[in-house]
Amino acid sequence: MALFLTLENIYKLYNIDPSQKTEGIVILHQRNHPEKGYTNHSRLFDGLLLGFMLQGSMKAQIHFLEHEVKAGDIAVLQPQLMIDTKFLSEDAEIVTIGISSDFITSFPVLREFIMNNQIRWQPIIRLQHEEIKLQNELITLIQSFYHKKQSLRKPEMLQHLVITLICMISEAYSGLADNKNLTKNRTHEIIDDFYILISKYATQQRSVKFYAKKLHLTPQYLSTFLKQKTGKSVLQWIDHTVILHAKTLLKSSNLSIKQISNELHFEETSLFCRYFKRITGVSPGAFRNG
């Protein structure tokens, strides 16, 4: 399943009690269920995602590169970064905190944090051993406040607790200053620029030539480069992004399939249906009902 997550649709997609809704923040506490079987799961969130691996492990592709996340690790996903979960251990337990873009823009320290290029290419971090206990206690406290009954100051209290947690993570990244040159090579620049383009244009432009021209590269070079560096060609990344949006609209909205087809700039609904089935193996209607 692939999902484009926002604070507006996440409650429906994950069956979260809407009474828990708190402005700017959502929290998920998830445990793997081996008896249900595991399926590859792609997500893209329009804000900041913090994933805390409490136990077990997972393998995930984050912003084109594969990472292993172990118990005690923190996965930091800046806004609009795609994560594809490839594997979850049977004992996997994860707490995820989602923070909206509006929340982020209200606090200068958060704006600086999400603009850090180092985080994009090193999204997995671990606090110092002596701070992991504080981190876990803070996560428990944040969850307790999140689930407490609504009150006038609840959002404000949650905000301060979450900012404290992010400051701890930011401090851990500052200790990796010697590795900042990791983000400055040409390979990363091309991938970053391409990702910005498909995030903006994938639902409107599905031509390799369009992206190659924007990046001042030949179509053949761009496709070969992305295939070598990320495992997917330009067309595969475009398809991946379009299907991400299509599946989210099918699951989280009441738009008709024709309306979704129009939203994704297909000339005819039949073209969208064939496109969707060719890539996913099922029709849009079957996916929505399933």
Coordinates of C-alpha atoms in Angstrom, one line a residue, residues 67 74 76 117-125 173 176 179-180 182-183:
H67 CA 18.8 1.9 5.7
I74 CA 15.5 7.3 15.4
V76 CA 14.0 11.5 10.9
N117 CA 20.8 18.8 4.4
Q118 CA 22.7 16.4 6.5
I119 CA 19.5 14.9 7.9
R120 CA 18.2 14.1 4.4
W121 CA 21.2 11.8 3.7
Q122 CA 21.7 10.6 7.2
P123 CA 18.1 10.1 8.4
I124 CA 19.0 7.5 11.0
I125 CA 20.4 8.8 14.3
Y173 CA 23.2 15.7 14.7
L176 CA 28.2 14.6 13.4
N179 CA 30.3 14.2 8.1
K180 CA 28.6 17.2 6.5
L182 CA 28.5 13.7 2.7
T183 CA 25.7 15.9 1.3

